[in-house]
Amino acid sequence: MTYERLGTTIAAIATAIVPQQGSVGIVRVSGTQSLAIAQALFQAPGRQVWESHRILYGYIRDPQTKQVVDEALLLVMQAPRSYTREDVVEFHCHGGIMAVQQVLQLCLVQGAKLAQPGEFTLRAFLNGRLDLTQAESIADLVGARSPQAAQTALAGLQGKLAHPIRDLRARCLDILAEIEARIDFEEDLPPLDCNEIVSQLAEVLAQVTKILATADRGELLRSGLKVAIVGRPNVGKSSLLNAWSRSDRAIVTDLPGTTRDVVESQLVVGGIPIQVLDTAGIRATEDQVEKIGVERSLTSAAAADLVLLTIDAAAGWTAADAEIYQKVQHRPLILVVNKTDLASAEAVNYPDDISYVVTTAAAKNQGIENLEQVILTTVQTGKVHSADTDLAINQRQAAALTRAKASLEQVQTTIKQQLPLDFWTIDLRGAIQALGEITGEEVTESVLDRIFSRFCIGK
């Protein structure tokens, strides 16, 4: 994607196209030729007025054959009151595949270029309608997998991240101006208040550190938490999955070794998307199919963010449980003592180094809420350090903040070493640049390409 395309008119299908599943399909066109393309293709009967922010009813026709392609609505949004701050038209067609594809093809014949992934949002950024954090929040909102993820993305779209980052950058610029003024006009100004500079830098660094602490939470909200249920055969792993997901995803019998492969379910706990994996019972076996299942179970446990080691309350902590524990104890782990409807969990002697223990009776749907609460506790104590639930930075933003933090710390070191003022400004400029990269005030074309290439076409 290059800046050279800014002068062109682009078009794309802006809605998902699935046969017999979409009632409405939208073709979006943005650029100087948008209105001309719409007038060439759209026939609005009667005395409907072609003006901005009005919806017209009519027919889309092929200008060459005069054949009607679809009965549709046309939305006209003239610059700068549009998503891209360019002239934008949207053809609201019937859903499905054929109508929108034919309309898009007609737009391309009229001179529009097929939009690249994220090109509409890129134009909104380049034309000053959005900053880079807001643009990334749009992608997060489209891809949100939980209500909390959607709320966090919406907060970012409303400037929840951009505002504090701009304030921090402005404070750094003010500090830089104070220092450079003393360098250039030392004889005409009072001495620099070093204590005040140190105090201001400390405040900025504290805020940067606080925002940076939300990176893990942001990753959780975007990618979710992978949880693997592991244990011996017939301890109730499948029953636990079914009770937790409120479905019959896994087969439940009294026969050990029923689950031969990994069964997956998608849940949302406390606003965090969770991928739950019910694995095959881990035991020594000569059955080749079951052996493959055991290997996959261990692989799933090794890749999981959290392991639920499940044991049978009636059997207690067995040698087989201990063997499995040795294989998974390197992962964050919760011990689930299941089947407490059949036996008390009080007599179960498990290793002292297991920090989190939950009792359940999965067959009776008991203990699930407590399990969810303990999972959230492990997440909060291990990964989430910020109480600000509306703020969650992504990896790119975290990398820039990390550079800003390192630069600010280096400035503090430079001041302590009593080096000349010129040295103070070097790392301070580095912090300013890193903060500017977050909002897009200082960003390269290659970075923009990398960010917007992850968008869907039409957005």
Coordinates of C-alpha atoms in Angstrom, one line a residue:
M1 CA 0.0 0.0 0.0
T2 CA 1.5 3.4 -1.0
Y3 CA 0.7 7.0 -0.6
E4 CA 0.5 7.3 -4.4
R5 CA -3.0 5.7 -4.3
L6 CA -4.4 8.6 -2.3
G7 CA -5.4 10.4 -5.4
T8 CA -7.4 7.4 -6.7
T9 CA -10.9 6.3 -6.1
I10 CA -11.2 2.9 -4.4
A11 CA -14.0 0.5 -4.0
A12 CA -14.6 -2.8 -2.1
I13 CA -17.3 -5.0 -0.6
A14 CA -17.7 -3.8 3.0
T15 CA -19.8 -6.7 4.4
A16 CA -19.3 -10.4 4.6
I17 CA -20.7 -12.3 1.7
V18 CA -22.1 -15.7 2.6
P19 CA -24.7 -17.5 0.4
Q20 CA -28.2 -17.3 1.8
Q21 CA -27.0 -15.8 5.1
G22 CA -26.7 -12.0 4.6
S23 CA -29.8 -9.9 4.1
V24 CA -27.8 -6.8 3.1
G25 CA -24.5 -6.4 1.2
I26 CA -22.6 -3.0 1.0
V27 CA -20.2 -1.8 -1.7
R28 CA -18.2 1.2 -0.4
V29 CA -16.5 3.7 -2.8
S30 CA -14.2 6.5 -1.6
G31 CA -12.5 9.2 -3.6
T32 CA -13.0 12.2 -5.9
Q33 CA -14.9 10.1 -8.5
S34 CA -17.2 8.4 -6.0
L35 CA -20.3 10.6 -6.8
A36 CA -19.7 10.4 -10.6
I37 CA -19.6 6.6 -10.4
A38 CA -22.8 6.5 -8.3
Q39 CA -24.5 8.8 -10.8
A40 CA -23.4 6.6 -13.7
L41 CA -24.7 3.4 -12.0
F42 CA -27.7 4.4 -9.9
Q43 CA -31.1 5.4 -11.1
A44 CA -33.2 7.2 -8.5
P45 CA -36.8 7.4 -9.7
G46 CA -39.0 10.5 -9.0
R47 CA -37.6 13.7 -7.6
Q48 CA -35.2 12.4 -5.1
V49 CA -32.5 15.0 -4.2
W50 CA -28.8 14.0 -4.6
E51 CA -27.2 15.6 -1.6
S52 CA -24.9 14.6 1.2
H53 CA -26.1 12.4 4.0
R54 CA -29.3 11.4 2.2
I55 CA -30.4 7.9 1.4
L56 CA -31.7 7.4 -2.1
Y57 CA -33.9 4.5 -3.4
G58 CA -33.6 3.1 -6.8
Y59 CA -32.0 0.7 -9.2
I60 CA -28.4 -0.1 -10.1
R61 CA -28.0 -0.5 -13.9
D62 CA -25.1 -1.5 -16.1
P63 CA -24.5 1.6 -18.2
Q64 CA -23.5 -0.4 -21.2
T65 CA -26.4 -3.0 -21.4
K66 CA -28.9 -0.9 -19.4
Q67 CA -29.7 -4.1 -17.5
V68 CA -30.9 -3.8 -13.9
V69 CA -28.4 -5.4 -11.5
D70 CA -30.2 -4.8 -8.2
E71 CA -32.8 -2.8 -6.5
A72 CA -30.9 -0.9 -3.8
L73 CA -30.4 2.1 -1.6
L74 CA -27.6 4.6 -2.1
L75 CA -26.0 6.5 0.8
V76 CA -24.1 9.7 -0.2
M77 CA -21.5 11.2 2.2
Q78 CA -19.5 14.2 0.8
A79 CA -16.2 15.3 2.1
P80 CA -15.2 16.0 4.8
R81 CA -18.2 14.5 6.6
S82 CA -17.3 10.9 5.9
Y83 CA -15.3 8.0 7.3
T84 CA -12.3 8.8 5.1
R85 CA -12.9 12.6 4.9
E86 CA -13.2 12.0 1.1
D87 CA -16.4 11.7 -1.0
V88 CA -17.9 8.4 -0.1
V89 CA -20.9 6.5 -1.5
E90 CA -22.3 3.2 -0.4
F91 CA -24.5 0.9 -2.4
H92 CA -26.7 -1.1 0.0
C93 CA -27.6 -4.1 -2.0
H94 CA -29.4 -7.4 -1.4
G95 CA -27.2 -9.8 0.5
G96 CA -25.5 -12.9 -0.9
I97 CA -22.7 -13.1 -3.4
M98 CA -23.9 -12.1 -6.9
A99 CA -25.4 -8.6 -6.3
V100 CA -22.5 -7.1 -4.5
Q101 CA -19.9 -8.7 -6.8
Q102 CA -21.7 -7.4 -9.9
V103 CA -22.0 -3.9 -8.4
L104 CA -18.3 -3.9 -7.4
Q105 CA -17.3 -4.9 -10.9
L106 CA -19.3 -2.1 -12.4
C107 CA -17.5 0.4 -10.0
L108 CA -14.2 -0.9 -11.2
V109 CA -15.2 -0.6 -14.8
Q110 CA -16.1 3.0 -14.1
G111 CA -12.5 3.7 -13.0
A112 CA -12.4 2.8 -9.3
K113 CA -9.4 0.7 -8.0
L114 CA -10.0 -2.3 -5.8
A115 CA -9.3 -1.3 -2.2
Q116 CA -6.5 -3.0 -0.4
P117 CA -6.9 -4.3 3.2
G118 CA -7.5 -1.5 5.6
E119 CA -7.2 1.2 2.9
F120 CA -10.4 3.1 3.9
T121 CA -9.1 3.4 7.5
L122 CA -5.6 4.3 6.3
R123 CA -7.2 7.2 4.3
A124 CA -9.1 8.2 7.4
F125 CA -5.8 8.3 9.3
L126 CA -3.8 10.1 6.6
N127 CA -6.6 12.7 6.2
G128 CA -6.6 13.4 10.0
R129 CA -9.9 11.9 11.0
L130 CA -8.3 9.2 13.2
D131 CA -5.0 8.8 14.9
L132 CA -3.1 5.5 14.8
T133 CA -4.4 4.2 18.1
Q134 CA -8.0 4.8 17.0
A135 CA -7.4 3.1 13.7
E136 CA -6.0 0.0 15.5
S137 CA -9.0 0.1 17.9
I138 CA -11.3 -0.2 14.9
A139 CA -9.5 -3.4 13.9
D140 CA -9.8 -4.6 17.5
L141 CA -13.5 -3.8 17.6
V142 CA -14.1 -5.8 14.4
G143 CA -12.2 -8.7 15.7
A144 CA -13.5 -8.6 19.3
R145 CA -14.2 -12.0 20.8
S146 CA -15.9 -10.8 24.0
P147 CA -18.0 -7.9 25.3
Q148 CA -15.0 -6.7 27.4
A149 CA -12.7 -6.8 24.3
A150 CA -15.3 -4.8 22.4
Q151 CA -15.7 -2.2 25.2
T152 CA -11.9 -1.8 25.4
A153 CA -11.6 -1.3 21.7
L154 CA -14.5 1.2 21.8
A155 CA -12.6 3.1 24.6
G156 CA -9.5 3.2 22.4
L157 CA -11.6 4.5 19.5
Q158 CA -12.9 7.3 21.7
G159 CA -9.3 8.4 22.6
K160 CA -8.8 6.6 25.9
L161 CA -5.2 5.8 24.9
A162 CA -4.4 8.6 22.6
H163 CA -5.2 11.4 25.1
P164 CA -2.7 10.3 27.8
I165 CA 0.0 9.5 25.2
R166 CA -0.4 13.0 23.7
D167 CA -0.2 14.6 27.1
L168 CA 2.9 12.7 28.0
R169 CA 4.5 13.6 24.7
A170 CA 3.6 17.3 25.2
R171 CA 5.2 17.2 28.7
C172 CA 8.4 15.8 27.2
L173 CA 8.4 18.5 24.5
D174 CA 8.0 21.1 27.2
I175 CA 10.9 19.7 29.2
L176 CA 13.0 19.6 26.0
A177 CA 12.2 23.2 25.3
E178 CA 13.3 24.2 28.8
I179 CA 16.6 22.4 28.4
E180 CA 17.3 23.6 24.9
A181 CA 16.5 27.2 25.8
R182 CA 19.3 27.0 28.5
I183 CA 21.7 25.6 25.9
D184 CA 21.0 28.4 23.3
F185 CA 20.3 31.4 25.7
E186 CA 22.1 30.4 28.9
E187 CA 23.2 34.0 29.7
D188 CA 19.7 35.5 29.2
L189 CA 17.7 33.0 31.3
P190 CA 17.7 32.0 35.0
P191 CA 19.5 28.7 35.8
L192 CA 17.7 25.5 35.0
D193 CA 15.8 24.0 38.0
C194 CA 17.2 20.5 37.8
N195 CA 15.1 19.2 40.7
E196 CA 11.9 20.3 38.9
I197 CA 13.1 18.6 35.7
V198 CA 13.9 15.4 37.6
S199 CA 10.4 15.5 39.2
Q200 CA 8.6 16.0 35.9
L201 CA 10.6 13.1 34.3
A202 CA 9.7 10.9 37.2
E203 CA 6.0 11.6 36.7
V204 CA 6.1 11.0 33.0
L205 CA 8.0 7.7 33.5
A206 CA 5.5 6.6 36.1
Q207 CA 2.6 7.1 33.7
V208 CA 4.4 5.4 30.9
T209 CA 5.1 2.4 33.2
K210 CA 1.4 2.3 34.2
I211 CA 0.2 2.2 30.6
L212 CA 2.8 -0.3 29.7
A213 CA 1.5 -2.7 32.4
T214 CA -1.7 -3.1 30.4
A215 CA 0.1 -4.9 27.5
D216 CA -0.6 -8.4 28.9
R217 CA -4.3 -7.6 29.5
G218 CA -4.5 -6.4 25.9
E219 CA -3.0 -9.6 24.6
L220 CA -5.5 -11.6 26.7
L221 CA -8.5 -9.7 25.4
R222 CA -7.3 -10.0 21.8
S223 CA -6.0 -13.6 21.6
G224 CA -7.8 -15.1 24.6
L225 CA -6.6 -17.6 27.2
K226 CA -5.9 -21.2 26.2
V227 CA -6.8 -23.6 29.0
A228 CA -6.1 -27.4 28.9
I229 CA -8.0 -29.9 31.1
V230 CA -5.6 -32.8 31.7
G231 CA -5.6 -35.8 34.0
R232 CA -6.0 -39.6 34.2
P233 CA -8.7 -41.3 32.3
N234 CA -12.2 -41.3 33.9
V235 CA -11.6 -38.5 36.4
G236 CA -14.4 -36.4 34.8
K237 CA -12.5 -34.1 32.4
S238 CA -15.2 -34.4 29.8
S239 CA -18.0 -33.9 32.3
L240 CA -16.1 -30.8 33.5
L241 CA -16.0 -29.4 29.9
N242 CA -19.7 -30.1 29.4
A243 CA -20.7 -28.5 32.7
W244 CA -18.6 -25.5 32.0
S245 CA -19.7 -24.9 28.4
R246 CA -23.3 -25.9 29.2
S247 CA -23.3 -28.3 26.2
D248 CA -22.5 -31.9 25.3
R249 CA -19.3 -31.3 23.4
A250 CA -17.5 -34.2 24.9
I251 CA -18.6 -37.9 25.2
V252 CA -19.1 -38.9 28.8
T253 CA -19.1 -42.6 29.8
D254 CA -17.9 -44.8 32.7
L255 CA -15.3 -46.3 30.4
P256 CA -11.8 -45.0 30.9
G257 CA -10.1 -43.7 27.8
T258 CA -13.3 -42.6 26.0
T259 CA -11.8 -39.3 24.8
R260 CA -9.2 -40.1 22.1
D261 CA -8.6 -36.6 20.8
V262 CA -8.6 -33.0 21.9
V263 CA -12.1 -31.5 22.2
E264 CA -12.3 -27.7 22.1
S265 CA -14.9 -25.2 23.4
Q266 CA -15.0 -21.4 23.3
L267 CA -16.1 -19.6 26.4
V268 CA -15.9 -16.0 27.9
V269 CA -15.0 -15.7 31.5
G270 CA -14.9 -12.2 33.1
G271 CA -14.7 -10.6 29.7
I272 CA -11.8 -12.8 28.6
P273 CA -12.2 -15.2 25.7
I274 CA -11.1 -18.7 26.8
Q275 CA -10.4 -21.7 24.5
V276 CA -10.9 -24.8 26.7
L277 CA -9.3 -28.0 25.5
D278 CA -10.5 -31.3 26.9
T279 CA -7.7 -33.7 26.4
A280 CA -7.4 -37.5 26.3
G281 CA -6.7 -39.2 29.6
I282 CA -3.0 -39.5 30.2
R283 CA -1.8 -43.1 30.9
A284 CA 0.5 -45.8 29.6
T285 CA -1.3 -47.7 26.9
E286 CA -0.6 -50.1 24.0
D287 CA -3.6 -48.9 22.0
Q288 CA -2.1 -46.9 19.1
V289 CA -5.0 -44.6 18.7
E290 CA -5.2 -43.8 22.5
K291 CA -1.4 -43.4 22.5
I292 CA -1.7 -40.6 19.8
G293 CA -4.4 -39.0 22.0
V294 CA -2.1 -39.0 25.0
E295 CA 0.7 -37.4 23.0
R296 CA -1.7 -34.7 21.8
S297 CA -2.8 -34.1 25.4
L298 CA 0.8 -33.5 26.5
T299 CA 1.3 -31.2 23.5
S300 CA -1.8 -29.2 24.4
A301 CA -0.8 -28.9 28.0
A302 CA 2.7 -27.6 27.0
A303 CA 1.1 -25.0 24.7
A304 CA -1.6 -23.9 27.2
D305 CA -1.6 -20.7 29.1
L306 CA -3.2 -22.5 32.1
V307 CA -3.6 -26.2 33.0
L308 CA -6.5 -27.6 34.9
L309 CA -5.0 -30.8 36.4
T310 CA -8.1 -32.8 37.3
I311 CA -8.2 -35.7 39.8
D312 CA -10.8 -38.0 41.3
A313 CA -11.8 -37.1 44.9
A314 CA -12.6 -40.8 45.6
A315 CA -9.2 -42.1 44.3
G316 CA -7.3 -39.2 45.9
W317 CA -3.8 -38.2 44.8
T318 CA -2.4 -41.3 43.0
A319 CA 1.0 -42.2 41.7
A320 CA -0.4 -41.6 38.1
D321 CA -1.6 -38.1 39.1
A322 CA 1.9 -37.4 40.5
E323 CA 3.5 -38.6 37.2
I324 CA 1.2 -36.3 35.2
Y325 CA 1.9 -33.4 37.6
Q326 CA 5.6 -33.8 36.9
K327 CA 5.0 -33.3 33.2
V328 CA 2.8 -30.2 33.5
Q329 CA 4.0 -28.4 36.7
H330 CA 6.1 -26.0 34.6
R331 CA 2.8 -24.4 33.4
P332 CA 0.5 -22.2 35.4
L333 CA -1.7 -24.7 37.1
I334 CA -5.0 -25.2 39.0
L335 CA -5.7 -28.5 40.7
V336 CA -9.4 -29.5 40.2
V337 CA -10.6 -32.1 42.7
N338 CA -13.6 -33.5 40.9
K339 CA -16.4 -35.9 41.8
T340 CA -16.9 -34.4 45.3
D341 CA -20.5 -35.5 45.1
L342 CA -19.2 -39.1 45.5
A343 CA -16.3 -38.5 48.0
S344 CA -15.0 -35.7 50.3
A345 CA -12.0 -33.8 49.0
E346 CA -10.7 -33.1 52.5
A347 CA -8.7 -36.4 52.6
V348 CA -6.9 -35.7 49.3
N349 CA -3.2 -35.1 49.9
Y350 CA -1.7 -33.1 47.1
P351 CA 1.7 -31.4 46.8
D352 CA 2.2 -28.3 48.9
D353 CA 3.5 -26.3 46.0
I354 CA 0.2 -26.3 44.2
S355 CA -1.2 -22.8 45.0
Y356 CA -4.7 -23.0 43.5
V357 CA -7.1 -25.8 44.3
V358 CA -10.8 -26.0 43.3
T359 CA -13.4 -28.7 44.2
T360 CA -16.1 -29.6 41.7
A361 CA -18.8 -32.1 41.1
A362 CA -19.0 -31.7 37.3
A363 CA -21.8 -34.2 36.9
K364 CA -23.9 -32.1 39.2
N365 CA -22.8 -28.8 37.7
Q366 CA -21.3 -27.8 41.0
G367 CA -18.1 -25.7 41.5
I368 CA -18.0 -24.1 38.1
E369 CA -18.4 -20.5 39.3
N370 CA -15.7 -21.0 41.8
L371 CA -13.4 -22.5 39.1
E372 CA -14.0 -19.4 36.9
Q373 CA -13.2 -17.1 39.8
V374 CA -10.0 -18.9 40.6
I375 CA -9.0 -18.7 36.9
L376 CA -9.6 -14.9 36.9
T377 CA -7.5 -14.7 40.1
T378 CA -4.6 -16.5 38.5
V379 CA -4.8 -14.2 35.5
Q380 CA -5.0 -11.0 37.7
T381 CA -2.1 -12.0 39.9
G382 CA 0.1 -13.3 37.1
K383 CA -0.5 -11.0 34.2
V384 CA -2.8 -8.0 34.8
H385 CA -1.3 -5.2 36.8
S386 CA -3.5 -2.3 35.9
A387 CA -6.9 -1.5 37.4
D388 CA -7.8 0.5 34.3
T389 CA -10.2 -1.8 32.6
D390 CA -10.7 0.5 29.6
L391 CA -7.0 0.5 28.6
A392 CA -5.2 -2.4 27.0
I393 CA -2.3 -1.7 24.6
N394 CA -1.2 -3.9 21.7
Q395 CA 2.2 -5.3 20.9
R396 CA 3.2 -2.4 18.6
Q397 CA 2.2 0.2 21.2
A398 CA 4.0 -1.8 24.0
A399 CA 7.2 -1.9 21.9
A400 CA 7.1 1.9 21.4
L401 CA 6.3 2.5 25.1
T402 CA 9.2 0.2 26.1
R403 CA 11.6 2.4 24.0
A404 CA 10.1 5.5 25.6
K405 CA 10.6 4.1 29.1
A406 CA 14.2 3.1 28.3
S407 CA 14.9 6.6 26.9
L408 CA 13.4 8.4 30.0
E409 CA 15.4 6.2 32.3
Q410 CA 18.5 7.0 30.4
V411 CA 17.8 10.7 30.8
Q412 CA 17.6 10.2 34.5
T413 CA 20.9 8.4 34.5
T414 CA 22.5 11.2 32.5
I415 CA 21.3 13.8 34.9
K416 CA 22.6 11.8 37.9
Q417 CA 26.0 11.6 36.2
Q418 CA 25.9 15.4 35.8
L419 CA 26.6 15.2 32.1
P420 CA 26.2 18.4 29.9
L421 CA 22.7 19.5 28.9
D422 CA 23.2 18.4 25.3
F423 CA 23.4 14.8 26.5
W424 CA 20.0 15.2 28.3
T425 CA 18.3 16.1 25.0
I426 CA 19.5 13.0 23.1
D427 CA 17.4 10.4 24.9
L428 CA 14.6 12.9 25.6
R429 CA 14.1 13.2 21.8
G430 CA 14.1 9.4 21.6
A431 CA 11.3 9.3 24.1
I432 CA 9.3 11.9 22.2
Q433 CA 9.8 10.0 19.0
A434 CA 8.7 6.7 20.5
L435 CA 5.5 8.3 22.0
G436 CA 4.8 9.9 18.7
E437 CA 4.9 6.5 16.9
I438 CA 2.0 5.3 19.1
T439 CA -0.4 7.9 17.9
G440 CA 1.1 8.2 14.4
E441 CA 2.6 11.7 14.8
E442 CA 6.0 10.1 13.9
V443 CA 5.6 7.0 11.8
T444 CA 7.0 5.5 8.6
E445 CA 5.2 4.2 5.6
S446 CA 6.4 0.7 6.2
V447 CA 4.9 0.7 9.7
L448 CA 1.6 1.9 8.3
D449 CA 1.7 -0.9 5.7
R450 CA 2.3 -3.5 8.4
I451 CA -0.5 -2.2 10.6
F452 CA -3.2 -1.8 7.9
S453 CA -2.4 -5.0 6.0
R454 CA -3.9 -6.9 9.0
F455 CA -7.3 -5.2 8.4
C456 CA -10.0 -6.8 6.3
I457 CA -10.8 -5.6 2.8
G458 CA -13.5 -3.0 2.9
K459 CA -12.4 -1.5 6.2

